[in-house]
Coordinates of C-alpha atoms in Angstrom, one line a residue:
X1 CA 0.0 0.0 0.0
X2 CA 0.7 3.8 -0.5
X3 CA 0.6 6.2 2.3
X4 CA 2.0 9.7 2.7
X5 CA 3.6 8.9 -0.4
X6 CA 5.4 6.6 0.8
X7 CA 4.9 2.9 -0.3
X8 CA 4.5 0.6 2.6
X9 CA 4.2 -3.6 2.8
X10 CA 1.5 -5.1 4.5
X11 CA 3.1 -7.0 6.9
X12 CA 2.2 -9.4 10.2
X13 CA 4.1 -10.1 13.3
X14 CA 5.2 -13.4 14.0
X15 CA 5.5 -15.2 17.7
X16 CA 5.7 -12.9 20.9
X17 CA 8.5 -10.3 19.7
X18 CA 9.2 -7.5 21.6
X19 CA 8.2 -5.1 18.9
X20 CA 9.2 -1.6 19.9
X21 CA 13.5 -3.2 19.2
X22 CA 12.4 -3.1 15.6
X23 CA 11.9 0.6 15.1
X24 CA 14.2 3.1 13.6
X25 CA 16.4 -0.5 12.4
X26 CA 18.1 -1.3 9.1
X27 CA 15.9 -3.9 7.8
X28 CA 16.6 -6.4 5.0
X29 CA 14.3 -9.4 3.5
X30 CA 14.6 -13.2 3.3
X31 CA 12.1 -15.8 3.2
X32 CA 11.1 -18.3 0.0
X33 CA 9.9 -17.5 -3.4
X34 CA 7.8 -20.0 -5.2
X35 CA 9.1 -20.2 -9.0
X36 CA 7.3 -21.3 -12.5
X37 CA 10.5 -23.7 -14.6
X38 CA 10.0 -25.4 -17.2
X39 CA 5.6 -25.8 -16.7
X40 CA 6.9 -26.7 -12.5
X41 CA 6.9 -24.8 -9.6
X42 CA 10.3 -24.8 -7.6
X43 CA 11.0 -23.5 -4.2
X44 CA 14.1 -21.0 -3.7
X45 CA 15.6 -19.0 -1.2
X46 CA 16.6 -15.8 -1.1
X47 CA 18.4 -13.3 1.6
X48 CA 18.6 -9.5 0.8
X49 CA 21.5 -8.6 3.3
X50 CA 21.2 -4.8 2.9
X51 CA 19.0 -2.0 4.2
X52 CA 15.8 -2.1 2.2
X53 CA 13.1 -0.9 4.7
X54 CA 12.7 0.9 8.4
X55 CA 10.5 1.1 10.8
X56 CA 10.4 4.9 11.8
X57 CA 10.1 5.9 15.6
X58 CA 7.4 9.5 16.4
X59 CA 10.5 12.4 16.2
X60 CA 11.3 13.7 19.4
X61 CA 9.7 16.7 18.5
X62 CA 5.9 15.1 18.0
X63 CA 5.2 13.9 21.8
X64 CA 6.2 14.8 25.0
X65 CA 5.9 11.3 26.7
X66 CA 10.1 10.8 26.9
X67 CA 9.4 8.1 29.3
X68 CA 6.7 6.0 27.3
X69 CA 7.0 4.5 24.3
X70 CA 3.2 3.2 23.5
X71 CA 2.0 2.2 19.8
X72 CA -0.3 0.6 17.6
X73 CA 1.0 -2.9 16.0
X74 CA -1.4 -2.5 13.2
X75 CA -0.8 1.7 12.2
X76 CA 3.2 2.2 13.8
X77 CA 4.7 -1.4 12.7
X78 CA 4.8 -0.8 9.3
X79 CA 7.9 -0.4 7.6
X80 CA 9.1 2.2 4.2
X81 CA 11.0 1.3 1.5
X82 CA 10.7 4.0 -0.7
X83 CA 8.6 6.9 -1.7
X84 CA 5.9 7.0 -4.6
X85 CA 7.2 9.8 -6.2
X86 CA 11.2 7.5 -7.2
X87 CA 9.3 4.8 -7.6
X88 CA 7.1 6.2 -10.8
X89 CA 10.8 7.1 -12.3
X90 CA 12.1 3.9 -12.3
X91 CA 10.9 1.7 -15.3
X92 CA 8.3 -0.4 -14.9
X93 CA 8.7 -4.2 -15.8
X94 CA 6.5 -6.2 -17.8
X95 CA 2.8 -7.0 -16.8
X96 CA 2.1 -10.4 -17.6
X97 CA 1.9 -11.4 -14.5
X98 CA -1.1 -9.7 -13.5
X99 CA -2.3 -11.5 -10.5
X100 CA 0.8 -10.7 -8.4
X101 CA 1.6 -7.4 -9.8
X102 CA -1.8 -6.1 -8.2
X103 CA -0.9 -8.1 -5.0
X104 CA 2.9 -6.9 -5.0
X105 CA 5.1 -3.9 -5.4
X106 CA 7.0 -4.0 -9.2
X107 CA 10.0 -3.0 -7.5
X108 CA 9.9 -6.1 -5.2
X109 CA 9.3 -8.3 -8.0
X110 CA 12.1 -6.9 -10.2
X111 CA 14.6 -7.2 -7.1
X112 CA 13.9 -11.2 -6.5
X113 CA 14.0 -11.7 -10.1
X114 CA 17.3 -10.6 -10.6
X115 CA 18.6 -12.0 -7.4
X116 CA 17.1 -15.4 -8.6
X117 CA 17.9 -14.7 -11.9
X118 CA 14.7 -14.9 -13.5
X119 CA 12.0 -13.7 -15.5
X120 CA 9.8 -11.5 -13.3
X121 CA 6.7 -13.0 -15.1
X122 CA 7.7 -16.2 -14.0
X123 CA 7.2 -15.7 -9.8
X124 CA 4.0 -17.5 -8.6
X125 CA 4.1 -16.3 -5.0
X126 CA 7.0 -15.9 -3.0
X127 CA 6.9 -15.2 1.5
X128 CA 9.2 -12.8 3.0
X129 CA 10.3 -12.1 6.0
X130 CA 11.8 -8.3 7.9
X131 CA 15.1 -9.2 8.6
X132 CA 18.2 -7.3 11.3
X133 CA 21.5 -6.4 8.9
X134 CA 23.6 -5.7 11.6
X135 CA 25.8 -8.3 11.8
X136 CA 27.0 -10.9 14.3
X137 CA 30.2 -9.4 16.4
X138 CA 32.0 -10.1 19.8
X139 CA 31.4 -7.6 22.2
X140 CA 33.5 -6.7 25.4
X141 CA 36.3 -5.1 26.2
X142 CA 37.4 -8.5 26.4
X143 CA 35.3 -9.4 23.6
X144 CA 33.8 -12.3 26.0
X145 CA 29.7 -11.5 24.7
X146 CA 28.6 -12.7 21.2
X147 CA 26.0 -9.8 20.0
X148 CA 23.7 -11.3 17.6
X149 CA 20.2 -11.6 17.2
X150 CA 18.6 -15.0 16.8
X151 CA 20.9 -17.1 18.9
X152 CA 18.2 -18.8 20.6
X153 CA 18.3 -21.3 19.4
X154 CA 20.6 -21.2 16.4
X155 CA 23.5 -22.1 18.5
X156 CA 21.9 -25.4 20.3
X157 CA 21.4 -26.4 16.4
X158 CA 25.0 -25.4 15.2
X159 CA 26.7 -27.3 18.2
X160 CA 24.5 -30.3 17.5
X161 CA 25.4 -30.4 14.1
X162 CA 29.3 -30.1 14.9
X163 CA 29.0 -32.1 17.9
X164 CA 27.1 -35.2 15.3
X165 CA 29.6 -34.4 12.4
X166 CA 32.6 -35.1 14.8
X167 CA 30.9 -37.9 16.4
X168 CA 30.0 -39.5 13.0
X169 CA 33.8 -38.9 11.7
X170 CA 35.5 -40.9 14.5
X171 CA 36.9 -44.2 13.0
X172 CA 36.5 -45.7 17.1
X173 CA 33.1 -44.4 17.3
X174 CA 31.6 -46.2 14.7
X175 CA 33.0 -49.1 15.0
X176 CA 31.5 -49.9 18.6
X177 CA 28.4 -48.1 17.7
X178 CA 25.0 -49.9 17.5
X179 CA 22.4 -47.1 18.4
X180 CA 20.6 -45.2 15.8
X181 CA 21.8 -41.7 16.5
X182 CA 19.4 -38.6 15.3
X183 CA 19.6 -34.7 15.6
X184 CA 16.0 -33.1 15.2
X185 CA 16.0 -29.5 14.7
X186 CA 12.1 -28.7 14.6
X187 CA 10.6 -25.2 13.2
X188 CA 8.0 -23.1 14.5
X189 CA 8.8 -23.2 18.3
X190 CA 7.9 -19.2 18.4
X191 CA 4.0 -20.0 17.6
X192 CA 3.2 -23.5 19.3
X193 CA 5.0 -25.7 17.4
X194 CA 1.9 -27.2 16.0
X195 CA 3.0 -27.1 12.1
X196 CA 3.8 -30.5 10.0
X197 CA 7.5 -29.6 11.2
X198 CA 6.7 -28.3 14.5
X199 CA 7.8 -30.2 17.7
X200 CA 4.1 -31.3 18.1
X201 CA 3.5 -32.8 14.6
X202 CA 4.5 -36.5 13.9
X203 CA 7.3 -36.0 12.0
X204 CA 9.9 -37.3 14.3
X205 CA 7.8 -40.3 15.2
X206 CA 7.0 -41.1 11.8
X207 CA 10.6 -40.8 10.4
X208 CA 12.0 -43.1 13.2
X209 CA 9.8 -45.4 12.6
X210 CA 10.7 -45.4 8.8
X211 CA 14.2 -46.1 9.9
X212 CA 14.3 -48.0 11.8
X213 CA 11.9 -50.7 10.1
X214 CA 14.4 -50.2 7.4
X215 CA 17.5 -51.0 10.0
X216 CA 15.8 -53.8 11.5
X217 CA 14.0 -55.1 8.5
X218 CA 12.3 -57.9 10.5
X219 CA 8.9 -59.5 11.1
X220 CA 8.7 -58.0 14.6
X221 CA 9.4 -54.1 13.3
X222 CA 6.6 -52.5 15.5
X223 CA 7.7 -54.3 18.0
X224 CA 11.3 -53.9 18.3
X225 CA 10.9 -50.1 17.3
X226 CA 8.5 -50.3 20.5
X227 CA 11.2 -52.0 22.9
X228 CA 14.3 -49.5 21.2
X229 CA 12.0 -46.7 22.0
X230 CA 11.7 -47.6 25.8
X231 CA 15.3 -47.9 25.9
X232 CA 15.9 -44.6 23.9
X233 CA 16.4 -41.1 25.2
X234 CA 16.1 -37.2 24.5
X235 CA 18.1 -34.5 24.8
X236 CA 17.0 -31.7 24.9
X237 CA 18.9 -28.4 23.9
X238 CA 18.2 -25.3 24.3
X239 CA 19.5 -21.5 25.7
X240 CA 18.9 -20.3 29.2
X241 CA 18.7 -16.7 30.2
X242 CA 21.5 -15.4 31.9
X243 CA 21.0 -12.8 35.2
X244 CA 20.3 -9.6 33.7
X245 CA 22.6 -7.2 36.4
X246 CA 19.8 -4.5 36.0
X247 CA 16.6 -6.5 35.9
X248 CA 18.0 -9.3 38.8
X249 CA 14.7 -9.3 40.5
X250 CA 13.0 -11.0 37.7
X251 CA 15.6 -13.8 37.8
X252 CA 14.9 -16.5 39.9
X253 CA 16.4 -15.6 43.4
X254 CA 17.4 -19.1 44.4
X255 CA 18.4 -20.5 41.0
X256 CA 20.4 -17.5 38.9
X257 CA 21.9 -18.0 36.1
X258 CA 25.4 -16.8 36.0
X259 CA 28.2 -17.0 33.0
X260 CA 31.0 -18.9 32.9
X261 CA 29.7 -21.1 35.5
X262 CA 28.9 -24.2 33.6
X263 CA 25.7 -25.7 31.7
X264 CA 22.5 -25.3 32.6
X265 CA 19.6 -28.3 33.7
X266 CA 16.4 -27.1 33.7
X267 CA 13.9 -29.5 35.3
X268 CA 9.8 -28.9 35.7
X269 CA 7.5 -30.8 37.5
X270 CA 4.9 -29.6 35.2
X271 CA 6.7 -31.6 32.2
X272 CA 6.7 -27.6 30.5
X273 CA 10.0 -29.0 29.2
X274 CA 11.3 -32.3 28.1
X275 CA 12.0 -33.3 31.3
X276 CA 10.6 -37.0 32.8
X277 CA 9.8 -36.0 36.2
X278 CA 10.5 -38.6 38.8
X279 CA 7.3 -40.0 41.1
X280 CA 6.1 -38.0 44.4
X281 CA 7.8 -40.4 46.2
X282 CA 11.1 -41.2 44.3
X283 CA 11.3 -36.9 44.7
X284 CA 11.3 -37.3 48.2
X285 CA 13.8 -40.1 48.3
X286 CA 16.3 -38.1 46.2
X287 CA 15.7 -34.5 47.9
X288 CA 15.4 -35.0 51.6
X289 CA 16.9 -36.6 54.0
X290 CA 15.6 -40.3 54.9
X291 CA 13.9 -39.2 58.2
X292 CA 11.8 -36.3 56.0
X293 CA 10.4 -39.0 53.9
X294 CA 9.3 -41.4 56.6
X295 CA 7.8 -38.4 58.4
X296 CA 6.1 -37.0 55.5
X297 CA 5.0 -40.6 54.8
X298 CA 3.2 -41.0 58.1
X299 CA 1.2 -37.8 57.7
X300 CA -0.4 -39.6 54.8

């Protein structure tokens, strides 16, 4: 859409972002692009690292509430990337693809096209998404911090990769080894998880069982695969929250989270996490002294 003369995509938030960290930010654009070859539809990538489109911030001089910052999602979180008036100059590019011209900018259209090297008439549909450019970095004046945006969880998934590249390279390792090993990396955490390749969906179930009725190739699969499964287990891998030193009150007091102190094991009695929780009274065993549990067990 147009507005103020400046053009403006229709955008929509995705997961529980904090919002207002997005304004007056070099954005860029990456997502998937749906492609007509050959009389089929193919599936590419694409990643504009550069500063195509901001979200402006009110000036300074428009409010007087210096110690608020409130706004609309649906008016103030939409981004520019370019003004009406440079747009008209710029030649426009063939029409035949009515349908998504009226849907899409031209100017978008002409950008992926040449980044995919393609005929603009030949993009079905493509999904984008508003992207940080400011680079990764180390941070510190003993450049001990890693500044970066989308760490959680990226680096759970790149040291399980290494970690099952080095494993899988060892000459020792797989000779001994008898275990189906797999690394799951599942999408969609930030909304539920409840896509085909969400942590909900089947996927991992389904694809286990595939191979391991292949590995087995026995009779007996469903039953086997049954019995492995018992004797199987997760790990689960994520990123914890360090203490923030200026919001410490919203850590938990008797469990902070400090650096350079070691991994952290998160457990949850309310299986929240992937976490088997130990019976009432196995908790008791393991927590308290042996006195505590028989007194607690006489109260009962």
């Amino acid at each position: 859409m147009t507005k103020s003369g400046y053009l403006q995509p229709a955008i929509q938030t995705y997961g529980g972002g904090i919002w207002h960290t997005w304004f007056d930010r070099d954005l860029g654009l990456a997502g998937k692009v749906v492609v007509r070859k050959a009389g089929k539809l193919e599936h590419k990538l694409v990643h504009f690292n550069q500063a195509l489109l901001r979200i402006p911030n009110l000036a300074i001089h428009f409010t007087r509430k210096y110690d608020k910052f409130e706004f609309n999602l649906e008016q103030h979180l939409r981004p520019f990337m370019a003004t009406e008036h440079v747009d008209r100059l710029r030649e426009s590019i063939p029409k035949a693809n009515a349908e998504m011209m009226v849907r899409e900018f031209p100017a978008i259209m002409e950008m992926i096209a040449e980044e995919l090297k393609v005929d603009p008439i030949d993009i079905v549909d493509f999904d984008l998404s508003l992207v940080d450019v400011q680079p990764a970095g180390f941070m510190g004046i003993h450049k001990e911090f890693i500044s970066s945006g989308k760490i959680d969880n990226q680096i759970s998934c790149h040291c399980g990769v290494e970690a099952f590249k080095d494993l899988h390279t060892s000459e020792d390792f797989l000779k001994g080894d008898k275990d189906i090993n797999i690394l799951v990396m599942f999408d969609h955490e930030e909304i539920g998880s409840k896509s085909m390749q969400g942590a909900l969906s089947t996927f991992l179930a389904t694809v286990s069982e595939r191979i391991f009725k292949r590995a087995a190739d026995s009779a007996d699969g469903e039953e086997l695969l049954n019995a492995a499964l018992r004797r199987s287990f997760i790990l689960s891998a994520d990123l914890a929250h360090a203490i923030n030193p200026n919001y410490a009150s919203y850590h938990q007091e008797a469990h902070p989270v400090h650096l350079h102190k070691g991994v952290v094991i998160k457990t949850n009695y309310n299986i929240c996490l992937l976490y088997t929780s130990p019976s009432p009274r196995d908790s008791c065993a393991s927590r308290m002294p042996s006195s505590a549990c028989k007194k607690k067990k006489k109260k009962k």
